[in-house]
């Protein structure tokens, strides 16, 4: 093929309505995908860690303990360690 006819062929292909329609369709599809990706966010790690910490704190509370640290012998853990209350 001659260079002149090659440029004419490329010009004809690029200006055909099928190529233009497919290009516009791909651009619109990519805009939709990037819009959805931009607005969909996973929860941040810090907020997940707060929820887990809150659940552990709730589940670790024992209603029979009365809020003090006691061991099975009935004495306080501070007594066992030899700590004095001020």
PDB file of C-alpha atoms in Angstrom, residues 1-11:
ATOM      1  CA  UNK A   1       0.000   0.000   0.000  1.00  0.00           C
ATOM      2  CA  UNK A   2       1.060   3.508  -0.655  1.00  0.00           C
ATOM      3  CA  UNK A   3       1.459   5.946   2.237  1.00  0.00           C
ATOM      4  CA  UNK A   4      -1.296   8.197   0.896  1.00  0.00           C
ATOM      5  CA  UNK A   5      -3.842   5.403   0.804  1.00  0.00           C
ATOM      6  CA  UNK A   6      -2.719   4.229   4.263  1.00  0.00           C
ATOM      7  CA  UNK A   7      -3.516   7.631   5.802  1.00  0.00           C
ATOM      8  CA  UNK A   8      -6.881   7.702   4.030  1.00  0.00           C
ATOM      9  CA  UNK A   9      -7.722   4.257   5.378  1.00  0.00           C
ATOM     10  CA  UNK A  10      -6.781   5.225   8.941  1.00  0.00           C
ATOM     11  CA  UNK A  11      -8.810   8.432   8.652  1.00  0.00           C
TER      12      UNK A  11
END
